[in-house]
Tab-separated table of C-alpha atoms and ligand atoms in Angstrom:
chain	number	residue	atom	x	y	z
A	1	UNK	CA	-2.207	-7.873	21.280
A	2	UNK	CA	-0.423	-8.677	17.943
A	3	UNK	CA	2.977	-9.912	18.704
A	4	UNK	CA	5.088	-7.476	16.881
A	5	UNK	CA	8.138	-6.167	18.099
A	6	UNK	CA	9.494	-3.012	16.058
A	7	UNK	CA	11.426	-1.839	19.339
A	8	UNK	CA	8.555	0.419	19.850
A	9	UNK	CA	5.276	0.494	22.590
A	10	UNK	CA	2.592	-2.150	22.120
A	11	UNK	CA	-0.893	-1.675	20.194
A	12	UNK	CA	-3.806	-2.141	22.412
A	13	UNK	CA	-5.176	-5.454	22.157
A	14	UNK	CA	-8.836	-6.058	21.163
A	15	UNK	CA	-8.240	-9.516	21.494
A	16	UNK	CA	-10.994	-10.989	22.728
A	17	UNK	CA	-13.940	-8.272	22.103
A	18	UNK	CA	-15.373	-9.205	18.830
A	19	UNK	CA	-18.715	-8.484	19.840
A	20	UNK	CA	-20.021	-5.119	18.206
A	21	UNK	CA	-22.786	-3.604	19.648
A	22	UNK	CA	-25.215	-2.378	16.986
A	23	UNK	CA	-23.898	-3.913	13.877
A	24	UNK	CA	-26.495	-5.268	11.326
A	25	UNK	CA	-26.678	-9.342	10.878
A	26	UNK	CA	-24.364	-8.246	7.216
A	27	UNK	CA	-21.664	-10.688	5.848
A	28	UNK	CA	-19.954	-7.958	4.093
A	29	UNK	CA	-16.952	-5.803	5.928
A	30	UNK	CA	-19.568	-2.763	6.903
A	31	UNK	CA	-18.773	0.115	8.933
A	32	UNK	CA	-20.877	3.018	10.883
A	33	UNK	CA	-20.377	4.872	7.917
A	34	UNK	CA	-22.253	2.965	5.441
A	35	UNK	CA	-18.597	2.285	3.728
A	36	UNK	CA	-18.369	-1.157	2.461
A	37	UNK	CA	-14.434	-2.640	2.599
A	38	UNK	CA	-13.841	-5.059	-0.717
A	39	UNK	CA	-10.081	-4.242	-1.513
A	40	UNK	CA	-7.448	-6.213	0.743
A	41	UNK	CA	-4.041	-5.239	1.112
A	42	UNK	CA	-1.816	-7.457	2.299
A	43	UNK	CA	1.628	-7.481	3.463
A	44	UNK	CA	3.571	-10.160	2.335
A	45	UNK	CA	6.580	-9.423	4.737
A	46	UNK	CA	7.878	-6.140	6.504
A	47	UNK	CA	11.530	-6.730	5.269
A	48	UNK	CA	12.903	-4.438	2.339
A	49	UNK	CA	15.958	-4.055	0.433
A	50	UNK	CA	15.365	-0.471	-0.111
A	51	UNK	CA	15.573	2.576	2.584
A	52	UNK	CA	13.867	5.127	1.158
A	53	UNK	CA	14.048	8.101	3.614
A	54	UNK	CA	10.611	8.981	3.884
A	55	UNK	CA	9.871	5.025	4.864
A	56	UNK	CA	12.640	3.759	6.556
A	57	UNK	CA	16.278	4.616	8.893
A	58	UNK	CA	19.455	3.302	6.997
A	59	UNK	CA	19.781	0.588	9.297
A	60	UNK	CA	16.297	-1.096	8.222
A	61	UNK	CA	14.364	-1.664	11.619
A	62	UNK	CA	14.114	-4.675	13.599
A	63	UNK	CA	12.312	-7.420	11.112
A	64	UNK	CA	9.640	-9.769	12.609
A	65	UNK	CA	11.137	-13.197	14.089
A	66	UNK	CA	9.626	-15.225	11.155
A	67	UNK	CA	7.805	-17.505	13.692
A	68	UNK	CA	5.701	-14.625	13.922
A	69	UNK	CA	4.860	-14.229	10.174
A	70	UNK	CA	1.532	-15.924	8.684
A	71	UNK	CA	2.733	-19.147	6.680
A	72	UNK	CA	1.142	-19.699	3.199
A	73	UNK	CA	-1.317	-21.688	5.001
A	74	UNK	CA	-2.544	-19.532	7.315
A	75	UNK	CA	-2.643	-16.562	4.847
A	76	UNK	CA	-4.258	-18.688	2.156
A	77	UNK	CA	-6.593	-19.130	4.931
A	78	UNK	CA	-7.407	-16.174	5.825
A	79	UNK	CA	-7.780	-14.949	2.114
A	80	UNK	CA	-9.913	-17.551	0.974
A	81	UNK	CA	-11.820	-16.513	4.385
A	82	UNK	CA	-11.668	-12.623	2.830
A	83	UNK	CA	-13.123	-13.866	-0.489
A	84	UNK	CA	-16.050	-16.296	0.282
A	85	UNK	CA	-17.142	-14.962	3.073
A	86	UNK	CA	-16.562	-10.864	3.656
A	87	UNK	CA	-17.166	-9.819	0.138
A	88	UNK	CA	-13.414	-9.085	-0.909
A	89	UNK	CA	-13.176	-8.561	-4.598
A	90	UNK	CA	-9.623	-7.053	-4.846
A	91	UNK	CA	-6.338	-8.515	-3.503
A	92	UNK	CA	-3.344	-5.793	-3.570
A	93	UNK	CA	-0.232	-7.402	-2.398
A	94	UNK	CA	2.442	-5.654	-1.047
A	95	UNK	CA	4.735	-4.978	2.006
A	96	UNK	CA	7.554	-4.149	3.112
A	97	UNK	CA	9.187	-5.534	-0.766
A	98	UNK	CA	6.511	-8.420	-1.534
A	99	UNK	CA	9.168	-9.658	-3.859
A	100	UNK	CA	11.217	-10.413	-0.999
A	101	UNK	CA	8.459	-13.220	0.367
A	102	UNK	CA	9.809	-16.437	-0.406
A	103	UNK	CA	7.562	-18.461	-3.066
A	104	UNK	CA	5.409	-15.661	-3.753
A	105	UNK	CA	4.753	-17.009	-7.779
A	106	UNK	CA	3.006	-20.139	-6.151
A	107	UNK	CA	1.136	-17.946	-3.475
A	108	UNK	CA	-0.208	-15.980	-6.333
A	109	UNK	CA	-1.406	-19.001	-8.147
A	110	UNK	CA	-3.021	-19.921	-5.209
A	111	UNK	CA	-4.682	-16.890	-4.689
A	112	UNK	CA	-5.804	-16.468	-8.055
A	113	UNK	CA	-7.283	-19.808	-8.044
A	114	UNK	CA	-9.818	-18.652	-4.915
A	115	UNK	CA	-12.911	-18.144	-5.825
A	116	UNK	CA	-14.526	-15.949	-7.105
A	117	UNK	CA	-11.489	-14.622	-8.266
A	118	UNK	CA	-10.497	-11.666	-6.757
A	119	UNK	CA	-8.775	-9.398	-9.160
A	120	UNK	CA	-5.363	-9.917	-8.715
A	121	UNK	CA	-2.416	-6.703	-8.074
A	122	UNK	CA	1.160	-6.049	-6.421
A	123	UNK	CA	2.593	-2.876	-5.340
A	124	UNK	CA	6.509	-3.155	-5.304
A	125	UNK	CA	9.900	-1.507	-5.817
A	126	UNK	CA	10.381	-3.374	-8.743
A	127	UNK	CA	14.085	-4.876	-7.613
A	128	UNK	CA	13.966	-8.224	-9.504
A	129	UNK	CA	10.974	-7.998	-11.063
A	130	UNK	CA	12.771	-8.166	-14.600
A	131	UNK	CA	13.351	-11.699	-14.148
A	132	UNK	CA	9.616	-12.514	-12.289
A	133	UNK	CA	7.663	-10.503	-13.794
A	134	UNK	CA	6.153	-12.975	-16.741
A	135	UNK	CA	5.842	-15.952	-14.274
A	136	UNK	CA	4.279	-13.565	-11.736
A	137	UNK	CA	1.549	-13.016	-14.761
A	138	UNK	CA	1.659	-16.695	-15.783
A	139	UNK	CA	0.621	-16.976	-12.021
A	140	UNK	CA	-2.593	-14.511	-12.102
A	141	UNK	CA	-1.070	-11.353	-11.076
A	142	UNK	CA	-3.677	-8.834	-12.980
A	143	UNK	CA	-2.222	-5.667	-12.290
A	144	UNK	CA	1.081	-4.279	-10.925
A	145	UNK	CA	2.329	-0.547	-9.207
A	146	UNK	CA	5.950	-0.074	-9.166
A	147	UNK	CA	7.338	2.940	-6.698
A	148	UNK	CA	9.681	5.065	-8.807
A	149	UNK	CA	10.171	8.570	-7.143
A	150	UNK	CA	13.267	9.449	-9.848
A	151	UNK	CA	15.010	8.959	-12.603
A	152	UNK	CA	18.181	10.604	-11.917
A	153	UNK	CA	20.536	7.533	-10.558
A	154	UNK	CA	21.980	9.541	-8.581
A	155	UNK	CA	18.753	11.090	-7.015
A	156	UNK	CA	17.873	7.251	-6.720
A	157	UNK	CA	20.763	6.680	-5.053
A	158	UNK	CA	20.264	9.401	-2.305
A	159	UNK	CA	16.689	8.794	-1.684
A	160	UNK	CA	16.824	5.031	-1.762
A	161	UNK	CA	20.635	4.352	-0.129
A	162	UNK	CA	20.912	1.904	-2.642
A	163	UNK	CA	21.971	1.956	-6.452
A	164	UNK	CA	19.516	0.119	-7.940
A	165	UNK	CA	17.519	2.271	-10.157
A	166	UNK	CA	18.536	0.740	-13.537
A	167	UNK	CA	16.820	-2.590	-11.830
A	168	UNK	CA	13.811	-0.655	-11.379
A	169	UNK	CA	14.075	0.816	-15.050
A	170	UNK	CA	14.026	-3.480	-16.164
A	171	UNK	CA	11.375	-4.344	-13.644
A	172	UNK	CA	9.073	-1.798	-15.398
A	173	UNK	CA	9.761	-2.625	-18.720
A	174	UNK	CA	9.527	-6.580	-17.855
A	175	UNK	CA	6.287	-5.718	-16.388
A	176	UNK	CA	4.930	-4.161	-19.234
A	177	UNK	CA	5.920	-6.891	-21.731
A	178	UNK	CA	4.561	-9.518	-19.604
A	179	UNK	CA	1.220	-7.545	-20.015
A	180	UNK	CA	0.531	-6.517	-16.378
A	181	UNK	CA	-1.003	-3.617	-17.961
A	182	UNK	CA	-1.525	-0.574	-17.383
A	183	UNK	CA	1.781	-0.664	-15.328
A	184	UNK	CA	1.367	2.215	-12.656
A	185	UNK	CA	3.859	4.509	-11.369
A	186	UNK	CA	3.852	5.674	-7.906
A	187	UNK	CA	5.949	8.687	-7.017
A	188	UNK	CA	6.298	10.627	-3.448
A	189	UNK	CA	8.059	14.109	-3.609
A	190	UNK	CA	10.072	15.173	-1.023
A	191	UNK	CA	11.345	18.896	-0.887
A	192	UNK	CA	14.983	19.784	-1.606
A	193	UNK	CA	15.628	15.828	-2.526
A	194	UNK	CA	13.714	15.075	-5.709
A	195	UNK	CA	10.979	17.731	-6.034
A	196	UNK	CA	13.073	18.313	-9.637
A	197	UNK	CA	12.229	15.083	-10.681
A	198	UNK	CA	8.296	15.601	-11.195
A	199	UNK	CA	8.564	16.827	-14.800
A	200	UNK	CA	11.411	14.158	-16.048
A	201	UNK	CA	9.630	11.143	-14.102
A	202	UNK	CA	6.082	12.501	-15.633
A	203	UNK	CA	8.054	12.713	-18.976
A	204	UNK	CA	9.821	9.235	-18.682
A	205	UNK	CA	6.147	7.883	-17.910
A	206	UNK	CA	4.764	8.782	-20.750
A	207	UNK	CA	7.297	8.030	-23.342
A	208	UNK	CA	7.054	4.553	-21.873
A	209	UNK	CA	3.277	3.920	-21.488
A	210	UNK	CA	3.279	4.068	-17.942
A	211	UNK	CA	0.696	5.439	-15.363
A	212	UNK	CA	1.943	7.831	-13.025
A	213	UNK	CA	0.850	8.807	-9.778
A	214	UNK	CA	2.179	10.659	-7.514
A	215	UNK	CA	1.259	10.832	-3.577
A	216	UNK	CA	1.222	13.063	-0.876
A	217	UNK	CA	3.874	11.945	1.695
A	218	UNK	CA	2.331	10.695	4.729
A	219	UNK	CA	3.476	10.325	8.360
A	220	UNK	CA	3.981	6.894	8.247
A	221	UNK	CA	7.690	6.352	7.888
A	222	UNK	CA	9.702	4.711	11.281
A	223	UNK	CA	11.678	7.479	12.358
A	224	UNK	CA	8.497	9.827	12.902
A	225	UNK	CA	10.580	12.542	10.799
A	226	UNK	CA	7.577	13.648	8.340
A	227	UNK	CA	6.826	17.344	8.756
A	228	UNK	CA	4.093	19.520	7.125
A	229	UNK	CA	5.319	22.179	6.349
A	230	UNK	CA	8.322	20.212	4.553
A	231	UNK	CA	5.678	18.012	3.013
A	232	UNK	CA	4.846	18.624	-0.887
A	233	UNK	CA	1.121	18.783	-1.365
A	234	UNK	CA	-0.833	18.100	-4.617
A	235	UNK	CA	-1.630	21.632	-5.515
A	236	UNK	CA	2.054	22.077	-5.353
A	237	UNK	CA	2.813	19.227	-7.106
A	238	UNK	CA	0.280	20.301	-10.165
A	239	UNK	CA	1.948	23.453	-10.189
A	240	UNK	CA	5.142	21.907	-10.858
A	241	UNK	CA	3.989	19.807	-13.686
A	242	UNK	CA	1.523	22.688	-15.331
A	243	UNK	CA	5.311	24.445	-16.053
A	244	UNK	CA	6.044	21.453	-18.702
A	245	UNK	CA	2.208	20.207	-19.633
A	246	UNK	CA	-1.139	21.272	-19.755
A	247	UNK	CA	-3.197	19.455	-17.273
A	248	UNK	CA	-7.043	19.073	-17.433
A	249	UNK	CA	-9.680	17.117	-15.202
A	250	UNK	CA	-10.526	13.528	-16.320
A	251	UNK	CA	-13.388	12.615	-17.374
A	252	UNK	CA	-12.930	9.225	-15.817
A	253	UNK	CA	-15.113	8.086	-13.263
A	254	UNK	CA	-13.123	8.369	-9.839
A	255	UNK	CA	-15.367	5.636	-7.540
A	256	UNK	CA	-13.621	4.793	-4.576
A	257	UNK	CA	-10.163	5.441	-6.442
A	258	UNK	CA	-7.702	7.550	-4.056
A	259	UNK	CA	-5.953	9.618	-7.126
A	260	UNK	CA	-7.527	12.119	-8.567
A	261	UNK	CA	-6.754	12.220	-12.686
A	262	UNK	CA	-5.481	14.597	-15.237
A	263	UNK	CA	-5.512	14.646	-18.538
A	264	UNK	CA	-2.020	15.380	-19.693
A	265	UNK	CA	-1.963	17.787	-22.635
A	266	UNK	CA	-5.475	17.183	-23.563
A	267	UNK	CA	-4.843	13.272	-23.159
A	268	UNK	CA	-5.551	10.424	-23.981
A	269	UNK	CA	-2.637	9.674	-21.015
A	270	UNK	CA	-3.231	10.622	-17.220
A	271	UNK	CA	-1.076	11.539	-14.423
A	272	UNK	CA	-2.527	10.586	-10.897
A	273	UNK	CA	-2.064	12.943	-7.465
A	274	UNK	CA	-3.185	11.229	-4.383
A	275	UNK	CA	-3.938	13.583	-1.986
A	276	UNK	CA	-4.325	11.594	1.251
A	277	UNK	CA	-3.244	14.593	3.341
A	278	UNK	CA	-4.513	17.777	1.808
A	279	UNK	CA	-7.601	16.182	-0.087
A	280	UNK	CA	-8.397	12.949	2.155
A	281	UNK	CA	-10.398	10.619	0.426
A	282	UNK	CA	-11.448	8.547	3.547
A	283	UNK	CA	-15.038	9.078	3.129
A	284	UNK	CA	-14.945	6.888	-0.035
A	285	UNK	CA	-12.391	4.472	1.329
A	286	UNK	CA	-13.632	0.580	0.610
A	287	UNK	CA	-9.998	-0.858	1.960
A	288	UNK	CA	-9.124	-3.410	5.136
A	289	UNK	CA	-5.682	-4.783	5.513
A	290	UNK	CA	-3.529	-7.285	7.176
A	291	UNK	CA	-0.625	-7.354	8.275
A	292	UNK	CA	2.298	-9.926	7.777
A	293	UNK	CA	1.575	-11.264	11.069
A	294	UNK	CA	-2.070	-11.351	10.742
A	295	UNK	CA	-3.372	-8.282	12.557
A	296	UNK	CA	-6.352	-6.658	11.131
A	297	UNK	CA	-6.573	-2.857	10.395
A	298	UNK	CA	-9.586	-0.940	9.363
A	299	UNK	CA	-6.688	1.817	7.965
A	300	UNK	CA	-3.713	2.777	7.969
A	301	UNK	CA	-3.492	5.355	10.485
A	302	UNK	CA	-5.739	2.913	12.797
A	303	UNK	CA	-4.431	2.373	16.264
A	304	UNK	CA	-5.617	-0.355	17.111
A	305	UNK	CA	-5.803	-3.726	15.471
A	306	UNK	CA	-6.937	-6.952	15.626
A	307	UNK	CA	-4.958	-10.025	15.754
A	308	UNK	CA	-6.549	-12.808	13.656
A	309	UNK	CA	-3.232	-14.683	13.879
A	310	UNK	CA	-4.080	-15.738	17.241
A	311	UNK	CA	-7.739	-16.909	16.528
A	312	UNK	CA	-6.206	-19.141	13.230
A	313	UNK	CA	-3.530	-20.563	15.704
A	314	UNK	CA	-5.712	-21.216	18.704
A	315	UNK	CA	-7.863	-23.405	16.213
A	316	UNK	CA	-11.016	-21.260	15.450
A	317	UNK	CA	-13.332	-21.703	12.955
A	318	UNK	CA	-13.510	-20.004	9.908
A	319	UNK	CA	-16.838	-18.450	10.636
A	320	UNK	CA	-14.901	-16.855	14.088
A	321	UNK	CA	-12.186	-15.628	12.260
A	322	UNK	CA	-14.876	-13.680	9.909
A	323	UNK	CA	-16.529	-12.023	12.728
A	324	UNK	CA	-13.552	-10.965	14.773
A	325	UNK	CA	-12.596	-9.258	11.259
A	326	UNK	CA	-15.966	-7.899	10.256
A	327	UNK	CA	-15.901	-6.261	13.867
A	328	UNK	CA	-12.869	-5.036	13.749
A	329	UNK	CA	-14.338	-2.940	10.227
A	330	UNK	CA	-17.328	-1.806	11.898
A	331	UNK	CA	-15.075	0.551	14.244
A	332	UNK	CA	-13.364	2.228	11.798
A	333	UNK	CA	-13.503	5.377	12.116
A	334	UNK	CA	-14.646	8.026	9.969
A	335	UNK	CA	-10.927	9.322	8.767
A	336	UNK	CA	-7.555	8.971	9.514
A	337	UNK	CA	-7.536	12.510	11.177
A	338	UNK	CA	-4.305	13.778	10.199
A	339	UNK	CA	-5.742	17.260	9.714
A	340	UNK	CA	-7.152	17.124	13.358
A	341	UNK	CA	-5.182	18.922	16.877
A	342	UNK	CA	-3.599	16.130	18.938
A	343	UNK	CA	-3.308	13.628	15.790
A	344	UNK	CA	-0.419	10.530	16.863
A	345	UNK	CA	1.229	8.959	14.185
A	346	UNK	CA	0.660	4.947	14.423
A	347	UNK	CA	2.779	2.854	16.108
A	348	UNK	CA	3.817	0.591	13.522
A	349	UNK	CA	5.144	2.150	10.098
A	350	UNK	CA	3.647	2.286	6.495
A	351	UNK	CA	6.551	-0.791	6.275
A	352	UNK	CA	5.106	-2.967	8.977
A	353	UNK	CA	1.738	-2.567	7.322
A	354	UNK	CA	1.919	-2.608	4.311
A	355	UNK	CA	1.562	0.076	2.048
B	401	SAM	N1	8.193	-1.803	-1.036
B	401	SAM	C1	7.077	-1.652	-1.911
B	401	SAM	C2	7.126	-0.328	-2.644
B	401	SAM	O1	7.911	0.528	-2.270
B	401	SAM	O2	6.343	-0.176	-3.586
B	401	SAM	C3	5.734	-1.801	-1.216
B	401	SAM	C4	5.586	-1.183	0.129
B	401	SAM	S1	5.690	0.589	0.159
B	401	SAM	C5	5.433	0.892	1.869
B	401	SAM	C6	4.192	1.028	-0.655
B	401	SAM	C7	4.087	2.438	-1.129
B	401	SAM	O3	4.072	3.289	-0.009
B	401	SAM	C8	5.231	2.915	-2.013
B	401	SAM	O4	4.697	3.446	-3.209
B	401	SAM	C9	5.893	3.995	-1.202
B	401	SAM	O5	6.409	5.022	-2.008
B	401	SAM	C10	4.758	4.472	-0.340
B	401	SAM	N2	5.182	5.116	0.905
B	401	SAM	C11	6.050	4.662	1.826
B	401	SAM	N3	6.170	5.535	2.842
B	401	SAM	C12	5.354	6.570	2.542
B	401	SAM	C13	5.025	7.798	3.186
B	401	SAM	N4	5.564	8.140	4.344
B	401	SAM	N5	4.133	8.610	2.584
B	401	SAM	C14	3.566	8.279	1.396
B	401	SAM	N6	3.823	7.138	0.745
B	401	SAM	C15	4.710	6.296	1.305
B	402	SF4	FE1	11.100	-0.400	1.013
B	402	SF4	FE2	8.877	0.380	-0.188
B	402	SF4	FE3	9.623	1.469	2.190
B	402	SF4	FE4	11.025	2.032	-0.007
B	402	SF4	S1	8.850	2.548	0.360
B	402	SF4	S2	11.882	1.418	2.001
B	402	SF4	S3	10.898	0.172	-1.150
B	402	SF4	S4	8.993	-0.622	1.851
């Protein structure tokens, strides 16, 4: 069992049962469903500085006993692990607030320097990031996502508990000038709060060069308060922007990609809706993650994990470590079932594993 303590009921342990039945003799991070898992996402830390609602109560939750956190050793490990051995080509960092990890400009230099290199990216609310953003480039970070779900301060304010959007507004615009292009927007909606904001924050986007995307809120957040008929899908969220702009299918190339593109007033710039609950994409999914404590999750809505933390503390060798994790990919399951009678949310929030 992964030793996290969020207050809440344990995950069931697969400590102990790498073995899987079946599975060809395949380095890569395969699954039953012919899916092959190259993009990583990493938590950094579960600790925020924001609240947003639909993530978080106003009194934070209980934050892991550091003690229980991966040092930079054991992550590097585990990463480099990720890289030369299970086929991982993309590294997304994120969290909880990434920023928040301490010495995170030398972890991604370190990362950066594995090889090969995996491509490089950070998903964050962009508090500090004016001041890190060109070392965090200077360090290899590629690419960068900054969640922005308003531009109305006071909309910021109510969403977010905290009154911090102007940092946000200087984090994006550092981001950009260090040349973590394209910078990406990510937006949720939530009715009655900011549902107003979709035409602005599309508006502010493109005036400013950034990508916006905006995604389907999830039931992921601590509090277990998300609610579906509350929840904003995509076809309501492209009838919201169509009042303002004239949207039209990309002809991009969508891959594995979880947003699906539009052309905004015949283009050349996109908006993005993610559409994990009305439109899942699971099917096409190439993503593993671990947690900041080193459990391995085949997805987000998984519910069970595996805790590699354990195996890199009770001295295994690398070669362990990449089986326990390719097993734990080869049961994940077709999709995250949200859609399905008799669905449980998972035990440990989009916070604790990192978005
Ligand atoms: N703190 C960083 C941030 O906000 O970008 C990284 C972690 S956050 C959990 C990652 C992303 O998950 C953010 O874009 C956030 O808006 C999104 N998110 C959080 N809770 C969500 C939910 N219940 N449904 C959909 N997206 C959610
Ligand atoms: Fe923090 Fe990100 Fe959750 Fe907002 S969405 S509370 S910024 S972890």
């Amino acid at each position: 069992m992964t030793a996290v303590d969020l207050g809440l009921p344990r995950v069931p342990s697969t400590r102990g049962s790498f073995s899987a039945p079946g599975r060809p003799d395949d380095p890569a991070l395969i699954d039953t469903f012919g899916r092959v898992a190259t993009d990583l996402r990493v938590s950094l830390t579960d600790k925020c500085n924001l609240r947003c609602t639909y993530c978080m109560p106003a009194e934070g939750l209980p934050w892991l006993p550091s003690e229980q956190v991966l040092t930079d050793e054991e992550l590097l490990r585990l990463l480099r692990i990720a890289v030369e051995r299970l086929g991982i080509t993309d590294i997304r960092l994120t969290g909880g607030e990434p920023l928040l990890r301490p010495g995170l400009e030398g972890l991604v230099a370190e990362i950066a320097a594995l090889r090969p290199r995996p491509r490089l990216s950070m998903t964050t609310n962009g508090i500090g990031l004016a001041k890190r953003a060109a070392a965090l480039a200077s360090a290899g970070l590629d690419r960068i996502n900054v969640s922005l779900d308003t531009v109305d301060r006071e909309t910021f304010r109510r969403l977010t508990r905290r009154d911090r959007l102007s940092h946000v507004l200087a984090g994006l615009a550092a981001a950009r000038d260090a040349g973590l292009a394209p910078v990406k927007v990510n937006a949720v909606l939530l009715r009655g709060t900011n549902d107003q904001e979709a035409v602005p924050l599309l508006r502010y986007c493109l005036d400013h060069g950034y990508h916006l995307r905006f995604i389907e809120q999830m039931p992921l957040d601590a509090q277990h308060g998300w609610n579906r008929a509350d929840m904003i899908t995509a076809e309501e969220i492209l009838g919201l922007l169509r009042a303002e702009f004239d949207l039209t299918p990309s002809p991009a190339r969508r891959g594995g990609a979880p947003a699906e593109r539009w052309l905004v007033d015949g283009g050349p710039a996109e908006v993005g809706v993610i559409a994990s609950v009305t439109r899942p994409f699971c099917a096409a999914c190439e993503r593993t993650r671990l947690t900041a404590d080193g459990a391995i999750r085949s997805c987000l809505f998984s519910n069970d994990e595996t805790d590699l933390r354990a195996l890199v503390r009770a001295g295994a060798r690398d070669e362990e470590v990449a089986d326990a994790w390719r097993a734990t990919m080869w049961g994940k399951l077709a999709g995250h079932e949200i859609n399905e009678a008799g669905f449980a949310q998972p035990i440990r929030p989009m916070s604790a594993i990192g978005g």
